Each structure stands twice: as structure tokens, then as C-alpha cells.
Amino acid sequence: MKRVCGFQLVVLIFLAVNFGMAPCGWAQDKDGSLPDAPSPAARSGESGTKSSAGREATWRSLPRDFLHDQKDIWLFPTQLARGRHWIPTLALVGGTAGLIVADPHIMPYFREHGDNLDDLNDTFDAYIATAEVVAVPAALLAAGYIRHDAYQVSTAILAGEAYADSAVVNLAVKAITRRERPSDVPSGGDFHNTFFNGGESPLHGSSFPSGHATGAFSVATVVAARYRKHRWVPWAVYGMATAISLSRITSSAHFPSDVFLGSALGYAIARYQVLRTR
């Protein structure tokens, strides 16, 4: 029954979006071409959101948008070559490098005290956590179609786009670094020299960065930005993403640096690529 708590957060997010504090939260778009033509007039109480929450998305535009995202993501080094985005990039690299150095000294604590955090680990088990993250855009999509809310449908599509974009980057980095997971280190073993020492599969045998953290923060960032005027939505989605991410450390599935980089990638890709106005 403890695992139900994670899905209670999903329900809380769903209720906060659909029954939020904004009095016009029930505004609906009756446009018959709902999935492909979100009406600018129907924003479910999100007036003024378009400029800060990015753009609208449709099923028709999704393949093109995804390819556009991937092109920009992998060409990001050209932006650095032009002198752009150096401060956040250095902060991300520096933070990750610092945690990599600290990882061998931090993980023994969680290895020894992991049993004290069984409630958190059970609530956000790997498969359960994945289902919880996917359930957020899935619930928004279903509710959007039921309520004829084009803005909500678009939000769900953007969340799925962000999840897919971040997953590609995550798997590529995993395949290159092949970092051994903390749980694969024998009891009393050394947590140093874990890079290029993991399994062949980036899905299960590679730890760096955390895929759960990447996916959770990519979805959370989209939903939080699109429904920031609903008081509890950002708190709920970022709270769930943070809990999922921390559970990956407490369960010895990932090192702190894995989670830090995964969270940052998910946030950055969603906020500065997927939600960017086009």
C-alpha cells in the first residue's frame, strides 16, 4: 500500500490542474479540430502564459518538433563556440564534477542506512516511478480530450516531447560513460573507478546520468511552466520529481552526481528547448 502514495501525487497534480485556484479553470475550447489546432483563445485560465511557457504543440507537428529539438540539442556546442551560455554550462559541469569527486564518500552512508528509507524506496520503485511520471501527461491528455481543453492537450504533448528529447540524450550519455551502479559494487567495495565499468546496456547497466531524474524533471518543468498560475501545481510536480530523484540515491541505484546531472538535463531540455517559442 505504501507504493500508492506516489500515485496520490499524480492525482494531486491532476486535481490542481483541473480544479485549480483560477476561477476560469473550467474554460473549454469547443473547436472540433482539438488535437491539431489549439485555439489561442482557450488557455484554461493561463492568460499571459504563452510568452513564458513557450509554444503550443499538436500531434501533427510533433515529429518535426522532435527532430528540430534533437538538432538544436546536439549542436549546442556551436553555441558555446559563439560565446553563449557559458555561465550555466560551467555551473552544470562544475557541480557534476564536484559530486563525482564526492560520490565515493557519500554512497557508503546510503549503503549502510538504506534500510531506514524503505518507505521512500518502495513508494518510488524504479518501475513504479516510471509509471508515475508517464501518468502525469497521460492523465492531462485524457482530461484535455474529455473537457475539449486544447491547452491541456498541448501541455501533455509538450511533456511527452520533453520526455522523449531528454531520454535520447540520457541514453547517449549512458552508452558512452557506462558507469557502474552503486548497487553493483560489492558490499564493502570501492566506489571509485566506476566509469567505463558498467554493463553493456545503457538501459540497465549504466548509471550516469539518472534516467528517472531526467524524465521526472522534464515532465515536471513543462507542467509547472504551463500551469504556474495554479498555486499548487509547481510544488506538486517538482516535489514528485525531487522525491523520485532522491529515491534513486537512497536505493543505491544511482550516485548523487548521476541524479544531479539527470535532473539538470531534464529541466534544461524542457525549459530552454521544448518550451522555447518558435
mmCIF file of C-alpha atoms in Angstrom:
data_model
loop_
_atom_site.group_PDB
_atom_site.id
_atom_site.type_symbol
_atom_site.label_atom_id
_atom_site.label_comp_id
_atom_site.label_asym_id
_atom_site.label_seq_id
_atom_site.Cartn_x
_atom_site.Cartn_y
_atom_site.Cartn_z
ATOM 1 C CA MET A 1 0.000 0.000 0.000
ATOM 2 C CA LYS A 2 2.923 2.346 0.521
ATOM 3 C CA ARG A 3 3.507 2.452 -3.209
ATOM 4 C CA VAL A 4 0.096 4.081 -3.668
ATOM 5 C CA CYS A 5 1.492 7.327 -2.204
ATOM 6 C CA GLY A 6 3.374 8.126 -5.388
ATOM 7 C CA PHE A 7 0.203 7.878 -7.447
ATOM 8 C CA GLN A 8 -1.554 10.091 -4.915
ATOM 9 C CA LEU A 9 0.871 12.804 -6.002
ATOM 10 C CA VAL A 10 -0.170 12.226 -9.611
ATOM 11 C CA VAL A 11 -3.813 12.603 -8.581
ATOM 12 C CA LEU A 12 -2.946 15.785 -6.674
ATOM 13 C CA ILE A 13 -1.281 17.232 -9.791
ATOM 14 C CA PHE A 14 -4.284 16.276 -11.911
ATOM 15 C CA LEU A 15 -6.732 17.888 -9.465
ATOM 16 C CA ALA A 16 -4.597 21.003 -9.109
ATOM 17 C CA VAL A 17 -4.548 21.481 -12.882
ATOM 18 C CA ASN A 18 -8.232 20.793 -13.472
ATOM 19 C CA PHE A 19 -9.679 22.296 -10.300
ATOM 20 C CA GLY A 20 -7.070 24.947 -9.599
ATOM 21 C CA MET A 21 -7.427 28.273 -7.891
ATOM 22 C CA ALA A 22 -8.031 30.138 -11.155
ATOM 23 C CA PRO A 23 -11.812 30.753 -11.450
ATOM 24 C CA CYS A 24 -11.770 30.181 -15.188
ATOM 25 C CA GLY A 25 -10.053 26.813 -14.881
ATOM 26 C CA TRP A 26 -13.084 25.208 -16.471
ATOM 27 C CA ALA A 27 -12.804 27.222 -19.683
ATOM 28 C CA GLN A 28 -13.084 24.915 -22.637
ATOM 29 C CA ASP A 29 -12.253 25.038 -26.292
ATOM 30 C CA LYS A 30 -15.065 23.602 -28.370
ATOM 31 C CA ASP A 31 -13.012 23.635 -31.545
ATOM 32 C CA GLY A 32 -13.713 20.384 -33.336
ATOM 33 C CA SER A 33 -10.110 20.198 -34.565
ATOM 34 C CA LEU A 34 -8.852 19.963 -30.989
ATOM 35 C CA PRO A 35 -5.783 17.737 -31.384
ATOM 36 C CA ASP A 36 -4.315 19.654 -34.285
ATOM 37 C CA ALA A 37 -5.407 23.249 -33.799
ATOM 38 C CA PRO A 38 -5.310 24.524 -30.205
ATOM 39 C CA SER A 39 -7.169 27.796 -30.093
ATOM 40 C CA PRO A 40 -5.209 30.827 -28.853
ATOM 41 C CA ALA A 41 -8.388 31.980 -27.139
ATOM 42 C CA ALA A 42 -8.645 28.870 -24.966
ATOM 43 C CA ARG A 43 -5.839 28.789 -22.406
ATOM 44 C CA SER A 44 -7.702 27.356 -19.414
ATOM 45 C CA GLY A 45 -7.065 30.395 -17.296
ATOM 46 C CA GLU A 46 -3.468 30.689 -18.449
ATOM 47 C CA SER A 47 -3.664 34.197 -19.892
ATOM 48 C CA GLY A 48 -0.216 35.611 -20.363
ATOM 49 C CA THR A 49 1.316 32.160 -20.282
ATOM 50 C CA LYS A 50 2.199 31.885 -23.941
ATOM 51 C CA SER A 51 5.223 34.160 -23.744
ATOM 52 C CA SER A 52 6.739 32.439 -20.724
ATOM 53 C CA ALA A 53 5.552 28.850 -21.121
ATOM 54 C CA GLY A 54 6.677 28.641 -24.717
ATOM 55 C CA ARG A 55 4.551 27.378 -27.547
ATOM 56 C CA GLU A 56 1.663 25.136 -28.495
ATOM 57 C CA ALA A 57 2.086 21.624 -29.903
ATOM 58 C CA THR A 58 -0.058 19.232 -31.910
ATOM 59 C CA TRP A 59 0.225 15.605 -32.934
ATOM 60 C CA ARG A 60 0.840 16.763 -36.480
ATOM 61 C CA SER A 61 3.767 18.979 -35.514
ATOM 62 C CA LEU A 62 5.287 16.549 -33.003
ATOM 63 C CA PRO A 63 7.628 14.570 -35.333
ATOM 64 C CA ARG A 64 9.006 17.755 -36.876
ATOM 65 C CA ASP A 65 9.360 19.399 -33.469
ATOM 66 C CA PHE A 66 11.192 16.383 -32.064
ATOM 67 C CA LEU A 67 13.724 16.373 -34.914
ATOM 68 C CA HIS A 68 14.164 20.136 -34.536
ATOM 69 C CA ASP A 69 14.818 19.679 -30.820
ATOM 70 C CA GLN A 70 17.404 16.968 -31.386
ATOM 71 C CA LYS A 71 19.216 19.075 -33.960
ATOM 72 C CA ASP A 72 19.461 22.028 -31.577
ATOM 73 C CA ILE A 73 20.459 19.842 -28.626
ATOM 74 C CA TRP A 74 23.329 18.098 -30.398
ATOM 75 C CA LEU A 75 24.510 21.336 -31.999
ATOM 76 C CA PHE A 76 24.642 23.063 -28.614
ATOM 77 C CA PRO A 77 28.497 23.072 -28.633
ATOM 78 C CA THR A 78 28.303 25.507 -31.558
ATOM 79 C CA GLN A 79 26.508 27.918 -29.230
ATOM 80 C CA LEU A 80 29.385 27.668 -26.786
ATOM 81 C CA ALA A 81 31.812 28.316 -29.625
ATOM 82 C CA ARG A 82 29.969 31.575 -30.227
ATOM 83 C CA GLY A 83 30.455 32.577 -26.602
ATOM 84 C CA ARG A 84 26.896 31.855 -25.460
ATOM 85 C CA HIS A 85 25.580 30.028 -22.351
ATOM 86 C CA TRP A 86 28.993 29.632 -20.747
ATOM 87 C CA ILE A 87 27.930 30.519 -17.185
ATOM 88 C CA PRO A 88 25.149 27.908 -16.803
ATOM 89 C CA THR A 89 27.252 25.331 -18.651
ATOM 90 C CA LEU A 90 30.228 25.841 -16.345
ATOM 91 C CA ALA A 91 27.920 25.712 -13.316
ATOM 92 C CA LEU A 92 26.474 22.405 -14.506
ATOM 93 C CA VAL A 93 29.842 20.884 -15.343
ATOM 94 C CA GLY A 94 31.399 22.150 -12.118
ATOM 95 C CA GLY A 95 28.553 20.867 -9.960
ATOM 96 C CA THR A 96 28.616 17.472 -11.644
ATOM 97 C CA ALA A 97 32.408 17.190 -11.368
ATOM 98 C CA GLY A 98 32.307 18.125 -7.685
ATOM 99 C CA LEU A 99 29.704 15.483 -6.951
ATOM 100 C CA ILE A 100 31.639 12.858 -8.908
ATOM 101 C CA VAL A 101 34.570 13.502 -6.592
ATOM 102 C CA ALA A 102 32.271 13.309 -3.563
ATOM 103 C CA ASP A 103 30.325 10.218 -4.703
ATOM 104 C CA PRO A 104 32.698 7.594 -3.213
ATOM 105 C CA HIS A 105 32.449 9.315 0.168
ATOM 106 C CA ILE A 106 28.659 9.786 0.104
ATOM 107 C CA MET A 107 27.445 6.419 -1.143
ATOM 108 C CA PRO A 108 28.736 4.304 1.780
ATOM 109 C CA TYR A 109 26.324 6.185 4.040
ATOM 110 C CA PHE A 110 23.317 5.301 1.898
ATOM 111 C CA ARG A 111 24.545 1.730 1.527
ATOM 112 C CA GLU A 112 24.651 1.393 5.327
ATOM 113 C CA HIS A 113 21.423 3.280 6.091
ATOM 114 C CA GLY A 114 19.316 2.336 3.089
ATOM 115 C CA ASP A 115 17.015 0.169 5.194
ATOM 116 C CA ASN A 116 15.902 3.260 7.115
ATOM 117 C CA LEU A 117 14.442 4.690 3.903
ATOM 118 C CA ASP A 118 12.440 1.687 2.760
ATOM 119 C CA ASP A 119 9.197 3.703 2.671
ATOM 120 C CA LEU A 120 10.623 6.171 0.155
ATOM 121 C CA ASN A 121 12.269 3.450 -1.882
ATOM 122 C CA ASP A 122 9.094 1.346 -2.009
ATOM 123 C CA THR A 123 6.939 4.309 -2.998
ATOM 124 C CA PHE A 124 9.254 5.216 -5.869
ATOM 125 C CA ASP A 125 10.425 1.804 -7.009
ATOM 126 C CA ALA A 126 12.038 2.006 -10.472
ATOM 127 C CA TYR A 127 9.038 0.690 -12.427
ATOM 128 C CA ILE A 128 6.517 2.440 -10.203
ATOM 129 C CA ALA A 129 8.365 5.760 -10.604
ATOM 130 C CA THR A 130 8.375 5.417 -14.385
ATOM 131 C CA ALA A 131 4.631 4.761 -14.350
ATOM 132 C CA GLU A 132 4.070 7.786 -12.108
ATOM 133 C CA VAL A 133 5.980 10.103 -14.432
ATOM 134 C CA VAL A 134 4.208 8.806 -17.539
ATOM 135 C CA ALA A 135 0.848 9.028 -15.766
ATOM 136 C CA VAL A 136 1.080 12.820 -15.486
ATOM 137 C CA PRO A 137 0.991 13.670 -19.224
ATOM 138 C CA ALA A 138 -1.298 10.684 -19.869
ATOM 139 C CA ALA A 139 -3.861 11.976 -17.362
ATOM 140 C CA LEU A 140 -3.611 15.508 -18.738
ATOM 141 C CA LEU A 141 -4.098 14.220 -22.267
ATOM 142 C CA ALA A 142 -7.175 12.188 -21.371
ATOM 143 C CA ALA A 143 -8.704 15.026 -19.376
ATOM 144 C CA GLY A 144 -7.915 17.501 -22.136
ATOM 145 C CA TYR A 145 -9.822 15.471 -24.709
ATOM 146 C CA ILE A 146 -12.720 14.840 -22.339
ATOM 147 C CA ARG A 147 -13.011 18.552 -21.472
ATOM 148 C CA HIS A 148 -12.198 19.755 -25.007
ATOM 149 C CA ASP A 149 -9.321 21.728 -23.496
ATOM 150 C CA ALA A 150 -6.782 22.350 -26.263
ATOM 151 C CA TYR A 151 -4.280 23.960 -23.907
ATOM 152 C CA GLN A 152 -4.234 20.876 -21.703
ATOM 153 C CA VAL A 153 -3.826 18.553 -24.683
ATOM 154 C CA SER A 154 -0.944 20.693 -25.920
ATOM 155 C CA THR A 155 0.657 20.577 -22.467
ATOM 156 C CA ALA A 156 0.509 16.784 -22.459
ATOM 157 C CA ILE A 157 2.078 16.604 -25.929
ATOM 158 C CA LEU A 158 4.847 19.008 -24.901
ATOM 159 C CA ALA A 159 5.522 16.954 -21.752
ATOM 160 C CA GLY A 160 5.813 13.820 -23.864
ATOM 161 C CA GLU A 161 8.104 15.626 -26.285
ATOM 162 C CA ALA A 162 10.334 16.775 -23.423
ATOM 163 C CA TYR A 163 10.440 13.249 -22.006
ATOM 164 C CA ALA A 164 11.467 11.793 -25.372
ATOM 165 C CA ASP A 165 14.057 14.502 -26.062
ATOM 166 C CA SER A 166 15.706 14.062 -22.674
ATOM 167 C CA ALA A 167 15.595 10.252 -22.932
ATOM 168 C CA VAL A 168 17.631 10.308 -26.163
ATOM 169 C CA VAL A 169 20.322 12.479 -24.576
ATOM 170 C CA ASN A 170 20.289 10.420 -21.392
ATOM 171 C CA LEU A 171 20.742 7.109 -23.196
ATOM 172 C CA ALA A 172 23.522 8.515 -25.372
ATOM 173 C CA VAL A 173 25.499 9.679 -22.329
ATOM 174 C CA LYS A 174 24.868 6.370 -20.564
ATOM 175 C CA ALA A 175 26.144 4.422 -23.562
ATOM 176 C CA ILE A 176 29.363 6.458 -23.586
ATOM 177 C CA THR A 177 30.131 6.584 -19.859
ATOM 178 C CA ARG A 178 28.949 3.056 -18.903
ATOM 179 C CA ARG A 179 29.177 3.860 -15.217
ATOM 180 C CA GLU A 180 28.725 1.051 -12.729
ATOM 181 C CA ARG A 181 25.713 1.405 -10.473
ATOM 182 C CA PRO A 182 26.274 1.688 -6.696
ATOM 183 C CA SER A 183 24.131 -1.415 -6.190
ATOM 184 C CA ASP A 184 26.529 -3.378 -8.401
ATOM 185 C CA VAL A 185 29.503 -2.568 -6.187
ATOM 186 C CA PRO A 186 30.033 -5.452 -3.725
ATOM 187 C CA SER A 187 29.384 -4.822 -0.050
ATOM 188 C CA GLY A 188 32.444 -3.145 1.415
ATOM 189 C CA GLY A 189 33.758 -2.489 -2.102
ATOM 190 C CA ASP A 190 35.308 0.646 -3.533
ATOM 191 C CA PHE A 191 33.065 3.253 -5.153
ATOM 192 C CA HIS A 192 35.971 4.741 -7.103
ATOM 193 C CA ASN A 193 36.676 3.924 -10.762
ATOM 194 C CA THR A 194 33.040 3.263 -11.626
ATOM 195 C CA PHE A 195 33.111 4.895 -15.066
ATOM 196 C CA PHE A 196 33.505 2.649 -18.144
ATOM 197 C CA ASN A 197 32.999 -0.301 -15.823
ATOM 198 C CA GLY A 198 29.259 -0.946 -16.087
ATOM 199 C CA GLY A 199 27.183 -3.264 -18.216
ATOM 200 C CA GLU A 200 26.873 -3.055 -21.954
ATOM 201 C CA SER A 201 23.238 -1.963 -21.922
ATOM 202 C CA PRO A 202 22.616 1.770 -21.357
ATOM 203 C CA LEU A 203 19.113 0.877 -20.147
ATOM 204 C CA HIS A 204 20.108 -1.249 -17.163
ATOM 205 C CA GLY A 205 23.876 -1.435 -16.856
ATOM 206 C CA SER A 206 24.842 2.235 -16.956
ATOM 207 C CA SER A 207 24.300 4.690 -14.116
ATOM 208 C CA PHE A 208 25.347 8.115 -15.411
ATOM 209 C CA PRO A 209 23.091 10.108 -15.579
ATOM 210 C CA SER A 210 19.874 9.025 -13.883
ATOM 211 C CA GLY A 211 17.138 8.347 -16.404
ATOM 212 C CA HIS A 212 14.399 8.637 -13.802
ATOM 213 C CA ALA A 213 15.630 12.045 -12.680
ATOM 214 C CA THR A 214 15.892 13.217 -16.291
ATOM 215 C CA GLY A 215 12.394 12.075 -17.194
ATOM 216 C CA ALA A 216 10.771 13.302 -13.981
ATOM 217 C CA PHE A 217 12.204 16.807 -14.249
ATOM 218 C CA SER A 218 11.497 17.117 -17.976
ATOM 219 C CA VAL A 219 7.787 16.429 -17.411
ATOM 220 C CA ALA A 220 7.654 18.481 -14.202
ATOM 221 C CA THR A 221 9.221 21.511 -15.876
ATOM 222 C CA VAL A 222 6.689 21.550 -18.705
ATOM 223 C CA VAL A 223 3.665 21.159 -16.420
ATOM 224 C CA ALA A 224 4.975 23.663 -13.850
ATOM 225 C CA ALA A 225 5.643 26.296 -16.525
ATOM 226 C CA ARG A 226 2.332 25.825 -18.303
ATOM 227 C CA TYR A 227 0.272 25.883 -15.087
ATOM 228 C CA ARG A 228 2.379 28.147 -12.919
ATOM 229 C CA LYS A 229 -0.652 30.294 -12.056
ATOM 230 C CA HIS A 230 -2.282 27.320 -10.341
ATOM 231 C CA ARG A 231 -0.839 27.624 -6.863
ATOM 232 C CA TRP A 232 -0.017 24.007 -6.078
ATOM 233 C CA VAL A 233 0.949 22.674 -9.491
ATOM 234 C CA PRO A 234 4.658 23.683 -9.478
ATOM 235 C CA TRP A 235 5.022 22.489 -5.888
ATOM 236 C CA ALA A 236 3.373 19.153 -6.638
ATOM 237 C CA VAL A 237 5.229 18.329 -9.864
ATOM 238 C CA TYR A 238 8.645 19.463 -8.668
ATOM 239 C CA GLY A 239 8.043 17.748 -5.332
ATOM 240 C CA MET A 240 7.294 14.476 -7.087
ATOM 241 C CA ALA A 241 10.327 14.866 -9.377
ATOM 242 C CA THR A 242 12.574 15.572 -6.393
ATOM 243 C CA ALA A 243 11.257 12.594 -4.415
ATOM 244 C CA ILE A 244 11.742 10.274 -7.384
ATOM 245 C CA SER A 245 15.257 11.578 -7.924
ATOM 246 C CA LEU A 246 16.289 11.242 -4.279
ATOM 247 C CA SER A 247 14.898 7.713 -4.144
ATOM 248 C CA ARG A 248 17.395 6.719 -6.827
ATOM 249 C CA ILE A 249 20.213 7.616 -4.415
ATOM 250 C CA THR A 250 18.682 6.116 -1.274
ATOM 251 C CA SER A 251 18.030 2.837 -3.105
ATOM 252 C CA SER A 252 21.683 2.738 -4.302
ATOM 253 C CA ALA A 253 20.534 2.752 -7.924
ATOM 254 C CA HIS A 254 22.480 5.954 -8.672
ATOM 255 C CA PHE A 255 25.209 8.205 -7.345
ATOM 256 C CA PRO A 256 24.366 11.810 -6.364
ATOM 257 C CA SER A 257 26.186 13.104 -9.455
ATOM 258 C CA ASP A 258 24.007 10.861 -11.655
ATOM 259 C CA VAL A 259 20.873 12.385 -10.180
ATOM 260 C CA PHE A 260 22.190 15.947 -10.285
ATOM 261 C CA LEU A 261 23.099 15.775 -13.959
ATOM 262 C CA GLY A 262 19.916 13.899 -14.866
ATOM 263 C CA SER A 263 17.733 16.475 -13.129
ATOM 264 C CA ALA A 264 19.596 19.357 -14.751
ATOM 265 C CA LEU A 265 19.338 17.798 -18.213
ATOM 266 C CA GLY A 266 15.612 17.191 -17.840
ATOM 267 C CA TYR A 267 14.993 20.740 -16.666
ATOM 268 C CA ALA A 268 17.221 22.419 -19.245
ATOM 269 C CA ILE A 269 15.912 20.474 -22.229
ATOM 270 C CA ALA A 270 12.288 21.119 -21.268
ATOM 271 C CA ARG A 271 12.703 24.749 -20.249
ATOM 272 C CA TYR A 272 15.080 26.047 -22.886
ATOM 273 C CA GLN A 273 14.345 23.793 -25.854
ATOM 274 C CA VAL A 274 10.866 22.309 -25.762
ATOM 275 C CA LEU A 275 9.112 25.333 -24.234
ATOM 276 C CA ARG A 276 11.004 27.854 -26.339
ATOM 277 C CA THR A 277 8.755 29.963 -28.544
ATOM 278 C CA ARG A 278 9.141 29.151 -32.238
#
